[in-house]
Amino acid sequence: MIKFGIRQSFDRIEQVEDRYSNLKAPVEVALPYYWDIYESVRGHLAEIAEKIKSYNATVIGIHAVQASITDEKFKTWGNEIADFAKTLGVRTITLHPNNVNKDEGVQKKALENLEYFTRLYNGEVVFCIETFEGKRRVFTPDETVAFNLPMTLDTSHILDEKTIWRLIKEYKQNIKNVHLSAKEGNKQHLPIDTFCKDVVSYLIESKWDGNVVLEYLFEFHDRMLNDLKLLEAMK
């Protein structure tokens, strides 16, 4: 079954009530993007989770801070975010594959870290690698497939629509989230277009099970709820 929702982020504890208390749709909670900002809320994740629960928000996913998944520190902050997800009743956490001077060693360390969480949580929490095409990413989309890792497919991050279709059709059993938005030239995270609707149609027809999350630039946030209703009507 597909769960549709919107992405909503925060940078400070003071923003949590405003961002999550009056939501009219299921939500992917995006933690602060940059580590230096995340550190100021890091020690308050349990409090923030309880606040969000008290607003009766329907949380369908978590987007982690942008940080390295290729060193030992990931085991610490990954555990913290996994506990945050569990408190909110969420199973999937989206990770950015960080940029590295890539070799087998750093990929091996990232895989060891991900396997650590697989053993620790036994499917209760699943870390999903988001799709980025840069060659310095520790996992490109094709490498995510090659290593059979759970994936968050972002339609704005992949240039060629044929690549998106290939990933969806060949790997949909391991795609847990789709971050849905349009792109035009160098602009990403624009309101959905015909291609996005075609993707959703295919996912519905194939009885895919996962989250479809609208991720728009801030100036288009006023479009998200109407676009979400449009997608819901396609089911």
mmCIF file of C-alpha atoms in Angstrom:
data_model
loop_
_atom_site.group_PDB
_atom_site.id
_atom_site.type_symbol
_atom_site.label_atom_id
_atom_site.label_comp_id
_atom_site.label_asym_id
_atom_site.label_seq_id
_atom_site.Cartn_x
_atom_site.Cartn_y
_atom_site.Cartn_z
ATOM 1 C CA MET A 1 0.000 0.000 0.000
ATOM 2 C CA ILE A 2 1.221 3.481 -0.821
ATOM 3 C CA LYS A 3 1.267 6.137 1.870
ATOM 4 C CA PHE A 4 1.323 9.689 0.499
ATOM 5 C CA GLY A 5 2.776 12.554 2.486
ATOM 6 C CA ILE A 6 4.755 15.785 2.488
ATOM 7 C CA ARG A 7 8.224 16.619 3.712
ATOM 8 C CA GLN A 8 8.459 19.104 6.561
ATOM 9 C CA SER A 9 11.735 20.194 8.139
ATOM 10 C CA PHE A 10 12.832 22.160 11.173
ATOM 11 C CA ASP A 11 16.104 23.715 12.333
ATOM 12 C CA ARG A 12 15.256 24.747 15.894
ATOM 13 C CA ILE A 13 13.168 23.314 18.701
ATOM 14 C CA GLU A 14 11.122 26.510 18.689
ATOM 15 C CA GLN A 15 9.899 25.687 15.173
ATOM 16 C CA VAL A 16 8.484 22.258 16.003
ATOM 17 C CA GLU A 17 5.029 23.380 17.124
ATOM 18 C CA ASP A 18 4.575 25.647 14.117
ATOM 19 C CA ARG A 19 5.716 22.969 11.652
ATOM 20 C CA TYR A 20 3.899 19.917 13.019
ATOM 21 C CA SER A 21 0.936 20.926 15.204
ATOM 22 C CA ASN A 22 -1.564 21.688 12.433
ATOM 23 C CA LEU A 23 -0.572 19.360 9.632
ATOM 24 C CA LYS A 24 -3.303 18.341 7.241
ATOM 25 C CA ALA A 25 -1.347 15.467 5.735
ATOM 26 C CA PRO A 26 1.019 12.643 6.715
ATOM 27 C CA VAL A 27 4.576 13.868 7.013
ATOM 28 C CA GLU A 28 8.199 12.903 6.602
ATOM 29 C CA VAL A 29 10.041 14.660 9.426
ATOM 30 C CA ALA A 30 13.295 16.104 8.098
ATOM 31 C CA LEU A 31 15.886 16.710 10.788
ATOM 32 C CA PRO A 32 18.210 19.704 10.391
ATOM 33 C CA TYR A 33 20.241 19.299 7.216
ATOM 34 C CA TYR A 34 23.633 20.559 8.386
ATOM 35 C CA TRP A 35 25.510 18.949 11.262
ATOM 36 C CA ASP A 36 26.310 22.212 13.069
ATOM 37 C CA ILE A 37 22.590 23.035 13.178
ATOM 38 C CA TYR A 38 21.607 19.463 14.049
ATOM 39 C CA GLU A 39 23.931 19.455 17.060
ATOM 40 C CA SER A 40 21.809 22.073 18.803
ATOM 41 C CA VAL A 41 18.740 19.781 18.724
ATOM 42 C CA ARG A 42 20.559 16.455 18.973
ATOM 43 C CA GLY A 43 20.221 16.176 22.726
ATOM 44 C CA HIS A 44 16.504 16.960 22.576
ATOM 45 C CA LEU A 45 15.298 14.331 20.071
ATOM 46 C CA ALA A 46 13.221 12.447 22.645
ATOM 47 C CA GLU A 47 11.499 15.688 23.685
ATOM 48 C CA ILE A 48 10.884 16.653 20.052
ATOM 49 C CA ALA A 49 9.431 13.227 19.248
ATOM 50 C CA GLU A 50 7.027 13.481 22.169
ATOM 51 C CA LYS A 51 5.986 16.970 21.045
ATOM 52 C CA ILE A 52 5.238 15.728 17.531
ATOM 53 C CA LYS A 53 3.282 12.774 18.928
ATOM 54 C CA SER A 54 1.251 15.127 21.123
ATOM 55 C CA TYR A 55 0.088 16.957 17.975
ATOM 56 C CA ASN A 56 -1.319 13.674 16.600
ATOM 57 C CA ALA A 57 0.798 14.076 13.484
ATOM 58 C CA THR A 58 0.921 11.051 11.192
ATOM 59 C CA VAL A 59 4.643 10.512 10.615
ATOM 60 C CA ILE A 60 5.570 8.146 7.761
ATOM 61 C CA GLY A 61 9.318 8.695 7.495
ATOM 62 C CA ILE A 62 12.408 10.399 8.864
ATOM 63 C CA HIS A 63 15.098 12.211 6.891
ATOM 64 C CA ALA A 64 18.410 12.115 8.719
ATOM 65 C CA VAL A 65 20.979 14.855 9.087
ATOM 66 C CA GLN A 66 23.565 15.077 6.313
ATOM 67 C CA ALA A 67 26.588 13.369 7.849
ATOM 68 C CA SER A 68 29.163 10.712 7.110
ATOM 69 C CA ILE A 69 27.980 7.105 7.080
ATOM 70 C CA THR A 70 31.540 5.894 6.471
ATOM 71 C CA ASP A 71 32.997 6.191 9.984
ATOM 72 C CA GLU A 72 32.334 4.907 13.497
ATOM 73 C CA LYS A 73 30.428 8.047 14.514
ATOM 74 C CA PHE A 74 27.515 6.909 12.343
ATOM 75 C CA LYS A 75 26.798 4.142 14.852
ATOM 76 C CA THR A 76 26.226 6.782 17.530
ATOM 77 C CA TRP A 77 24.138 9.351 15.677
ATOM 78 C CA GLY A 78 22.384 6.646 13.675
ATOM 79 C CA ASN A 79 21.233 5.023 16.900
ATOM 80 C CA GLU A 80 19.933 8.352 18.163
ATOM 81 C CA ILE A 81 17.885 8.909 15.013
ATOM 82 C CA ALA A 82 16.673 5.306 15.003
ATOM 83 C CA ASP A 83 15.366 5.787 18.554
ATOM 84 C CA PHE A 84 13.678 9.005 17.376
ATOM 85 C CA ALA A 85 12.024 7.069 14.560
ATOM 86 C CA LYS A 86 10.895 4.260 16.856
ATOM 87 C CA THR A 87 9.302 6.741 19.260
ATOM 88 C CA LEU A 88 7.291 8.129 16.342
ATOM 89 C CA GLY A 89 6.349 4.661 15.089
ATOM 90 C CA VAL A 90 8.375 5.095 11.891
ATOM 91 C CA ARG A 91 10.256 2.322 10.096
ATOM 92 C CA THR A 92 12.265 4.049 7.334
ATOM 93 C CA ILE A 93 15.033 6.626 7.686
ATOM 94 C CA THR A 94 16.499 8.311 4.606
ATOM 95 C CA LEU A 95 20.270 8.793 4.526
ATOM 96 C CA HIS A 96 22.410 10.923 2.247
ATOM 97 C CA PRO A 97 25.367 8.950 0.839
ATOM 98 C CA ASN A 98 28.208 11.314 1.689
ATOM 99 C CA ASN A 99 30.940 12.383 -0.715
ATOM 100 C CA VAL A 100 34.255 10.587 -0.224
ATOM 101 C CA ASN A 101 37.519 9.812 -1.942
ATOM 102 C CA LYS A 102 35.937 6.551 -2.906
ATOM 103 C CA ASP A 103 37.620 3.189 -2.669
ATOM 104 C CA GLU A 104 36.640 -0.276 -1.499
ATOM 105 C CA GLY A 105 37.656 0.585 2.062
ATOM 106 C CA VAL A 106 35.171 3.399 2.616
ATOM 107 C CA GLN A 107 32.363 1.466 0.946
ATOM 108 C CA LYS A 108 33.213 -1.533 3.104
ATOM 109 C CA LYS A 109 33.011 0.599 6.265
ATOM 110 C CA ALA A 110 29.628 2.049 5.210
ATOM 111 C CA LEU A 111 28.333 -1.461 4.501
ATOM 112 C CA GLU A 112 29.598 -2.686 7.882
ATOM 113 C CA ASN A 113 27.802 0.201 9.592
ATOM 114 C CA LEU A 114 24.554 -0.507 7.750
ATOM 115 C CA GLU A 115 24.826 -4.203 8.570
ATOM 116 C CA TYR A 116 25.321 -3.262 12.224
ATOM 117 C CA PHE A 117 21.948 -1.488 12.194
ATOM 118 C CA THR A 118 20.303 -4.353 10.315
ATOM 119 C CA ARG A 119 21.378 -6.766 13.044
ATOM 120 C CA LEU A 120 20.535 -4.335 15.826
ATOM 121 C CA TYR A 121 17.001 -3.491 14.716
ATOM 122 C CA ASN A 122 16.099 -6.617 12.725
ATOM 123 C CA GLY A 123 13.833 -4.743 10.313
ATOM 124 C CA GLU A 124 12.138 -2.574 12.943
ATOM 125 C CA VAL A 125 14.077 0.407 11.568
ATOM 126 C CA VAL A 126 15.503 0.508 8.033
ATOM 127 C CA PHE A 127 18.095 2.984 6.761
ATOM 128 C CA CYS A 128 17.521 3.854 3.086
ATOM 129 C CA ILE A 129 20.147 5.325 0.771
ATOM 130 C CA GLU A 130 18.898 8.333 -1.173
ATOM 131 C CA THR A 131 19.678 8.545 -4.884
ATOM 132 C CA PHE A 132 22.445 10.960 -5.869
ATOM 133 C CA GLU A 133 24.351 10.552 -9.125
ATOM 134 C CA GLY A 134 27.644 12.233 -8.199
ATOM 135 C CA LYS A 135 30.541 9.815 -8.703
ATOM 136 C CA ARG A 136 32.078 10.764 -5.323
ATOM 137 C CA ARG A 137 28.985 9.604 -3.441
ATOM 138 C CA VAL A 138 29.829 6.568 -1.337
ATOM 139 C CA PHE A 139 26.924 4.823 -3.075
ATOM 140 C CA THR A 140 25.596 5.885 -6.467
ATOM 141 C CA PRO A 141 22.112 4.612 -7.375
ATOM 142 C CA ASP A 142 23.577 1.694 -9.327
ATOM 143 C CA GLU A 143 25.891 0.827 -6.424
ATOM 144 C CA THR A 144 22.936 0.923 -4.041
ATOM 145 C CA VAL A 145 21.342 -1.686 -6.303
ATOM 146 C CA ALA A 146 24.562 -3.704 -6.619
ATOM 147 C CA PHE A 147 24.882 -3.928 -2.823
ATOM 148 C CA ASN A 148 21.136 -4.643 -2.466
ATOM 149 C CA LEU A 149 20.573 -1.737 -0.076
ATOM 150 C CA PRO A 150 17.188 -0.189 0.731
ATOM 151 C CA MET A 151 16.656 2.898 -1.411
ATOM 152 C CA THR A 152 14.920 6.258 -1.264
ATOM 153 C CA LEU A 153 14.460 7.221 -4.910
ATOM 154 C CA ASP A 154 14.416 10.987 -5.486
ATOM 155 C CA THR A 155 13.018 11.888 -8.901
ATOM 156 C CA SER A 156 14.737 15.299 -8.873
ATOM 157 C CA HIS A 157 18.200 13.893 -8.228
ATOM 158 C CA ILE A 158 18.368 11.678 -11.309
ATOM 159 C CA LEU A 159 18.819 13.472 -14.607
ATOM 160 C CA ASP A 160 17.642 10.839 -17.081
ATOM 161 C CA GLU A 161 14.026 9.718 -16.809
ATOM 162 C CA LYS A 162 15.003 6.385 -18.364
ATOM 163 C CA THR A 163 17.243 5.740 -15.357
ATOM 164 C CA ILE A 164 14.363 6.437 -13.005
ATOM 165 C CA TRP A 165 12.127 4.007 -14.888
ATOM 166 C CA ARG A 166 14.836 1.352 -14.880
ATOM 167 C CA LEU A 167 15.334 1.653 -11.130
ATOM 168 C CA ILE A 168 11.617 1.562 -10.419
ATOM 169 C CA LYS A 169 10.885 -1.414 -12.655
ATOM 170 C CA GLU A 170 13.943 -3.481 -11.732
ATOM 171 C CA TYR A 171 14.394 -2.550 -8.061
ATOM 172 C CA LYS A 172 10.983 -1.536 -6.758
ATOM 173 C CA GLN A 173 10.986 -4.376 -4.220
ATOM 174 C CA ASN A 174 13.784 -2.576 -2.372
ATOM 175 C CA ILE A 175 12.654 1.025 -2.894
ATOM 176 C CA LYS A 176 11.053 2.040 0.387
ATOM 177 C CA ASN A 177 10.421 5.749 -0.303
ATOM 178 C CA VAL A 178 9.975 7.942 -3.357
ATOM 179 C CA HIS A 179 10.730 11.646 -2.939
ATOM 180 C CA LEU A 180 8.553 13.068 -5.671
ATOM 181 C CA SER A 181 9.069 16.377 -7.458
ATOM 182 C CA ALA A 182 9.763 17.697 -10.940
ATOM 183 C CA LYS A 183 12.926 19.196 -12.340
ATOM 184 C CA GLU A 184 13.652 21.678 -15.104
ATOM 185 C CA GLY A 185 17.209 22.325 -16.221
ATOM 186 C CA ASN A 186 19.251 22.869 -13.068
ATOM 187 C CA LYS A 187 16.163 23.465 -10.908
ATOM 188 C CA GLN A 188 15.061 20.627 -8.658
ATOM 189 C CA HIS A 189 12.159 19.977 -6.302
ATOM 190 C CA LEU A 190 9.522 21.719 -8.395
ATOM 191 C CA PRO A 191 5.790 20.872 -8.228
ATOM 192 C CA ILE A 192 4.888 17.537 -9.799
ATOM 193 C CA ASP A 193 4.510 17.254 -13.567
ATOM 194 C CA THR A 194 3.162 14.609 -15.959
ATOM 195 C CA PHE A 195 6.229 12.412 -15.494
ATOM 196 C CA CYS A 196 5.714 12.381 -11.713
ATOM 197 C CA LYS A 197 2.076 11.400 -12.176
ATOM 198 C CA ASP A 198 3.124 8.610 -14.534
ATOM 199 C CA VAL A 199 5.502 7.294 -11.883
ATOM 200 C CA VAL A 200 2.733 7.247 -9.290
ATOM 201 C CA SER A 201 0.342 5.555 -11.721
ATOM 202 C CA TYR A 202 2.872 2.800 -12.301
ATOM 203 C CA LEU A 203 3.506 2.346 -8.572
ATOM 204 C CA ILE A 204 -0.231 2.074 -7.930
ATOM 205 C CA GLU A 205 -0.757 -0.383 -10.773
ATOM 206 C CA SER A 206 2.152 -2.548 -9.624
ATOM 207 C CA LYS A 207 0.795 -2.576 -6.043
ATOM 208 C CA TRP A 208 4.045 -1.181 -4.719
ATOM 209 C CA ASP A 209 4.286 -0.807 -0.940
ATOM 210 C CA GLY A 210 6.051 2.319 0.323
ATOM 211 C CA ASN A 211 5.947 6.069 0.916
ATOM 212 C CA VAL A 212 5.564 8.756 -1.737
ATOM 213 C CA VAL A 213 6.657 12.079 -0.245
ATOM 214 C CA LEU A 214 6.303 15.434 -1.968
ATOM 215 C CA GLU A 215 9.521 17.389 -1.550
ATOM 216 C CA TYR A 216 9.229 20.948 -2.897
ATOM 217 C CA LEU A 217 11.324 24.065 -2.666
ATOM 218 C CA PHE A 218 10.007 26.340 0.060
ATOM 219 C CA GLU A 219 8.404 28.771 -2.412
ATOM 220 C CA PHE A 220 6.141 25.959 -3.633
ATOM 221 C CA HIS A 221 5.027 24.620 -0.257
ATOM 222 C CA ASP A 222 1.599 26.164 -0.735
ATOM 223 C CA ARG A 223 1.093 23.742 -3.630
ATOM 224 C CA MET A 224 1.812 20.544 -1.720
ATOM 225 C CA LEU A 225 -1.570 19.828 -0.152
ATOM 226 C CA ASN A 226 -3.495 20.275 -3.399
ATOM 227 C CA ASP A 227 -0.975 18.139 -5.279
ATOM 228 C CA LEU A 228 -1.200 15.508 -2.554
ATOM 229 C CA LYS A 229 -4.984 15.361 -2.984
ATOM 230 C CA LEU A 230 -4.492 14.914 -6.714
ATOM 231 C CA LEU A 231 -2.204 11.948 -6.119
ATOM 232 C CA GLU A 232 -4.536 10.426 -3.527
ATOM 233 C CA ALA A 233 -7.373 10.604 -6.059
ATOM 234 C CA MET A 234 -5.336 8.417 -8.429
ATOM 235 C CA LYS A 235 -5.467 5.414 -6.055
#
